[in-house]
C-alpha cells in the first residue's frame, strides 16, 4: 500500500473514531438529561389560622295586631281620636294616621338599609290627588340600637349601631299620615273631592327594607 492510500486509511479511521465518539458522548448527555426528573426538589408548606367568614342578615317582620288608625286632626278633641276607615270619611283639613309596628333584624359590618313605603302599594284617587298626601314617620320602640335618618317623605335609612347585638331584633313604629289639605283655594269648584270612594287605598300597604351602600 502506498503512502497516499495509507494516509487516506488513517484519515478514515480518525473520522470514524470522531463520529463514534460523538455518538457515545451524545448518548451520555441524553442519559444525564433524561435522569434530571428523578432529582428530589425541596418544598415546604405552612397552615395559617385564618378562621371562617360568615354572612350577616337582613329581615323585616310585622308585629301582629299592632296596627292602629287615629284621627290626628289638630282641632279634634283628644277624647274623640278614634277613626274607623270602614265607616268614617275624611274631609278637607283632616289628618289621619295609620300606625304599624314591625321588627328589623340587621347585622353585618357595613350593613345599612332603607325602609320605605312601597309607592305601588297604595293609591290616591284622582278626585283628591292634588290635595291629599301620604307620608311616613319612623320611630323606635323602646331602646334602639340603630340610627334612623329621614331620606324623604316616605323613606328612612336604618344604620345599626356598633353596640347592636347580632341576632336580636329592633322594633320600630311606622306611622303613615294621610293629610287632606283644606287650606288651598279650589276656585269655583268648592265641592272638590266630595263623595270619592276609596280616596286613599292602603289595603295592600307594604313596607320595603332594602340594603344600601354608602
Short mmCIF file of C-alpha atoms in Angstrom, two decimals:
data_model
loop_
_atom_site.label_atom_id
_atom_site.label_comp_id
_atom_site.label_asym_id
_atom_site.label_seq_id
_atom_site.Cartn_x
_atom_site.Cartn_y
_atom_site.Cartn_z
CA UNK A 1 0.00 0.00 0.00
CA UNK A 2 1.44 3.37 -0.97
CA UNK A 3 1.64 6.30 1.36
CA UNK A 4 -1.31 8.08 -0.18
CA UNK A 5 -3.61 5.13 0.43
CA UNK A 6 -2.33 4.81 3.97
CA UNK A 7 -2.91 8.39 4.60
CA UNK A 8 -6.47 8.02 3.35
CA UNK A 9 -7.00 4.99 5.58
CA UNK A 10 -5.58 6.81 8.56
CA UNK A 11 -7.85 9.78 7.89
CA UNK A 12 -10.77 7.41 7.54
CA UNK A 13 -10.05 5.78 10.92
CA UNK A 14 -9.78 9.16 12.58
CA UNK A 15 -13.11 10.24 11.12
CA UNK A 16 -14.76 7.01 12.24
CA UNK A 17 -13.41 7.42 15.73
CA UNK A 18 -14.59 11.02 15.91
CA UNK A 19 -18.07 10.03 14.75
CA UNK A 20 -18.26 7.12 17.16
CA UNK A 21 -17.01 9.33 20.00
CA UNK A 22 -19.60 11.97 19.23
CA UNK A 23 -22.39 9.41 19.26
CA UNK A 24 -21.22 7.98 22.54
CA UNK A 25 -20.86 11.44 24.08
CA UNK A 26 -24.34 12.45 22.93
CA UNK A 27 -25.82 9.33 24.44
CA UNK A 28 -24.17 10.17 27.74
CA UNK A 29 -25.62 13.68 27.72
CA UNK A 30 -29.02 12.23 26.87
CA UNK A 31 -28.76 9.88 29.82
CA UNK A 32 -27.87 12.74 32.12
CA UNK A 33 -30.75 14.87 30.85
CA UNK A 34 -33.17 12.00 30.99
CA UNK A 35 -32.40 11.43 34.63
CA UNK A 36 -32.97 15.06 35.68
CA UNK A 37 -36.63 14.35 36.63
CA UNK A 38 -35.57 11.94 39.36
CA UNK A 39 -33.92 14.65 41.49
CA UNK A 40 -35.72 15.39 44.83
CA UNK A 41 -36.55 19.14 44.80
CA UNK A 42 -37.15 20.77 48.21
CA UNK A 43 -40.52 22.26 49.19
CA UNK A 44 -42.23 23.39 52.40
CA UNK A 45 -45.77 24.50 53.40
CA UNK A 46 -47.37 26.11 56.45
CA UNK A 47 -51.03 26.49 57.52
CA UNK A 48 -52.33 29.85 58.74
CA UNK A 49 -55.20 30.06 61.22
CA UNK A 50 -57.31 32.39 59.06
CA UNK A 51 -60.67 31.45 60.57
CA UNK A 52 -64.03 31.45 58.80
CA UNK A 53 -66.17 34.24 57.33
CA UNK A 54 -69.94 34.33 57.84
CA UNK A 55 -72.66 36.40 56.21
CA UNK A 56 -74.96 38.79 58.04
CA UNK A 57 -78.73 39.05 57.94
CA UNK A 58 -81.48 41.49 56.99
CA UNK A 59 -85.07 40.73 57.93
CA UNK A 60 -88.36 42.60 58.30
CA UNK A 61 -91.49 41.31 60.03
CA UNK A 62 -94.80 42.83 61.13
CA UNK A 63 -95.80 42.82 64.79
CA UNK A 64 -99.16 41.07 64.92
CA UNK A 65 -102.21 43.10 65.98
CA UNK A 66 -100.21 46.32 66.31
CA UNK A 67 -101.97 48.35 63.61
CA UNK A 68 -103.99 51.36 64.71
CA UNK A 69 -105.96 54.13 63.00
CA UNK A 70 -106.18 57.57 64.65
CA UNK A 71 -107.82 60.89 63.86
CA UNK A 72 -104.92 63.28 64.41
CA UNK A 73 -106.63 66.39 63.06
CA UNK A 74 -105.38 69.42 65.03
CA UNK A 75 -108.85 70.60 66.04
CA UNK A 76 -110.22 67.24 67.20
CA UNK A 77 -110.96 66.66 70.87
CA UNK A 78 -108.41 64.34 72.46
CA UNK A 79 -111.25 62.09 73.59
CA UNK A 80 -112.52 61.66 70.04
CA UNK A 81 -109.47 60.49 68.14
CA UNK A 82 -110.76 57.08 67.11
CA UNK A 83 -111.01 56.51 63.37
CA UNK A 84 -112.52 53.57 61.53
CA UNK A 85 -111.78 53.59 57.78
CA UNK A 86 -114.72 51.28 57.11
CA UNK A 87 -117.26 53.78 58.46
CA UNK A 88 -115.56 57.19 58.79
CA UNK A 89 -114.87 59.53 55.86
CA UNK A 90 -112.32 62.31 55.60
CA UNK A 91 -113.00 65.96 54.80
CA UNK A 92 -110.68 68.86 53.97
CA UNK A 93 -108.49 69.71 56.95
CA UNK A 94 -108.37 66.14 58.28
CA UNK A 95 -105.15 64.42 59.33
CA UNK A 96 -105.49 60.66 59.73
CA UNK A 97 -102.72 58.31 60.80
CA UNK A 98 -102.23 54.57 60.39
CA UNK A 99 -99.61 53.11 62.70
CA UNK A 100 -97.96 49.71 62.27
CA UNK A 101 -95.17 48.18 64.34
CA UNK A 102 -92.57 45.87 62.84
CA UNK A 103 -89.24 44.36 63.75
CA UNK A 104 -85.95 44.63 61.91
CA UNK A 105 -83.06 42.21 62.22
CA UNK A 106 -79.92 43.62 60.64
CA UNK A 107 -76.29 42.77 61.18
CA UNK A 108 -73.15 42.96 59.11
CA UNK A 109 -70.03 45.11 59.29
CA UNK A 110 -71.09 47.60 56.63
CA UNK A 111 -74.82 46.94 56.65
CA UNK A 112 -77.17 49.86 56.14
CA UNK A 113 -80.73 49.64 54.94
CA UNK A 114 -83.55 51.87 53.79
CA UNK A 115 -87.12 51.32 54.87
CA UNK A 116 -89.81 52.87 52.73
CA UNK A 117 -93.45 52.65 51.81
CA UNK A 118 -93.71 50.79 48.53
CA UNK A 119 -95.07 53.50 46.19
CA UNK A 120 -97.01 50.89 44.24
CA UNK A 121 -98.77 49.52 47.32
CA UNK A 122 -101.20 52.39 47.86
CA UNK A 123 -103.29 54.67 45.67
CA UNK A 124 -104.77 58.15 45.94
CA UNK A 125 -107.87 58.65 43.82
CA UNK A 126 -107.64 61.17 41.01
CA UNK A 127 -110.54 63.12 42.51
CA UNK A 128 -108.43 64.14 45.53
CA UNK A 129 -104.85 63.54 44.38
CA UNK A 130 -103.97 67.24 44.24
CA UNK A 131 -104.82 67.79 47.90
CA UNK A 132 -104.10 64.50 49.68
CA UNK A 133 -100.60 63.46 50.74
CA UNK A 134 -99.21 60.29 52.28
CA UNK A 135 -96.09 60.46 54.46
CA UNK A 136 -94.13 58.07 56.68
CA UNK A 137 -92.72 58.76 60.12
CA UNK A 138 -90.41 56.10 61.56
CA UNK A 139 -89.76 55.85 65.30
CA UNK A 140 -88.04 53.32 67.51
CA UNK A 141 -90.00 51.46 70.17
CA UNK A 142 -88.12 51.18 73.45
CA UNK A 143 -84.32 51.13 73.47
CA UNK A 144 -82.90 51.20 69.98
CA UNK A 145 -79.51 50.11 68.68
CA UNK A 146 -79.79 51.90 65.36
CA UNK A 147 -79.55 55.39 63.97
CA UNK A 148 -82.63 56.49 62.00
CA UNK A 149 -82.27 59.15 59.30
CA UNK A 150 -85.08 60.57 57.18
CA UNK A 151 -84.32 60.40 53.45
CA UNK A 152 -87.60 61.75 52.09
CA UNK A 153 -91.31 61.83 52.96
CA UNK A 154 -91.71 58.05 52.68
CA UNK A 155 -88.16 56.69 53.21
CA UNK A 156 -85.82 56.30 56.19
CA UNK A 157 -82.30 54.93 56.49
CA UNK A 158 -81.51 52.49 59.30
CA UNK A 159 -77.90 52.16 60.45
CA UNK A 160 -77.29 49.59 63.24
CA UNK A 161 -75.04 50.99 65.96
CA UNK A 162 -71.75 49.38 66.96
CA UNK A 163 -73.31 48.08 70.19
CA UNK A 164 -76.04 46.20 68.31
CA UNK A 165 -76.18 42.54 69.31
CA UNK A 166 -76.38 40.38 66.15
CA UNK A 167 -79.39 38.12 66.12
CA UNK A 168 -81.62 40.41 68.16
CA UNK A 169 -84.46 42.45 66.69
CA UNK A 170 -85.09 46.19 66.72
CA UNK A 171 -88.73 47.25 66.95
CA UNK A 172 -89.94 50.26 65.01
CA UNK A 173 -93.24 52.04 64.64
CA UNK A 174 -94.14 53.18 61.15
CA UNK A 175 -96.74 55.93 61.20
CA UNK A 176 -98.39 56.68 57.87
CA UNK A 177 -100.01 60.11 57.87
CA UNK A 178 -102.80 60.96 55.44
CA UNK A 179 -103.45 64.68 55.14
CA UNK A 180 -106.41 66.16 53.28
CA UNK A 181 -105.29 69.74 52.76
CA UNK A 182 -108.07 72.20 53.43
CA UNK A 183 -106.06 75.41 53.20
CA UNK A 184 -105.73 75.72 49.44
CA UNK A 185 -108.25 77.55 47.30
CA UNK A 186 -110.15 75.30 44.93
CA UNK A 187 -111.56 78.07 42.74
CA UNK A 188 -115.14 77.82 41.58
CA UNK A 189 -115.26 74.14 42.45
CA UNK A 190 -115.95 74.43 46.17
CA UNK A 191 -117.08 70.81 46.32
CA UNK A 192 -113.66 69.48 45.37
CA UNK A 193 -113.12 65.88 46.47
CA UNK A 194 -116.66 65.18 47.62
CA UNK A 195 -118.01 61.63 47.65
CA UNK A 196 -114.86 59.96 46.39
CA UNK A 197 -114.92 56.26 47.18
CA UNK A 198 -111.56 54.72 48.12
CA UNK A 199 -109.97 58.16 48.13
CA UNK A 200 -106.88 56.67 49.74
CA UNK A 201 -106.44 52.92 49.40
CA UNK A 202 -103.99 51.41 51.90
CA UNK A 203 -105.49 47.94 51.75
CA UNK A 204 -102.27 46.47 50.31
CA UNK A 205 -99.85 48.88 52.02
CA UNK A 206 -96.33 47.43 52.01
CA UNK A 207 -93.10 48.41 53.72
CA UNK A 208 -89.84 47.60 51.91
CA UNK A 209 -86.47 47.11 53.61
CA UNK A 210 -83.53 47.25 51.20
CA UNK A 211 -79.76 47.20 51.73
CA UNK A 212 -77.92 50.29 50.55
CA UNK A 213 -74.24 51.10 50.16
CA UNK A 214 -72.84 54.48 51.21
#
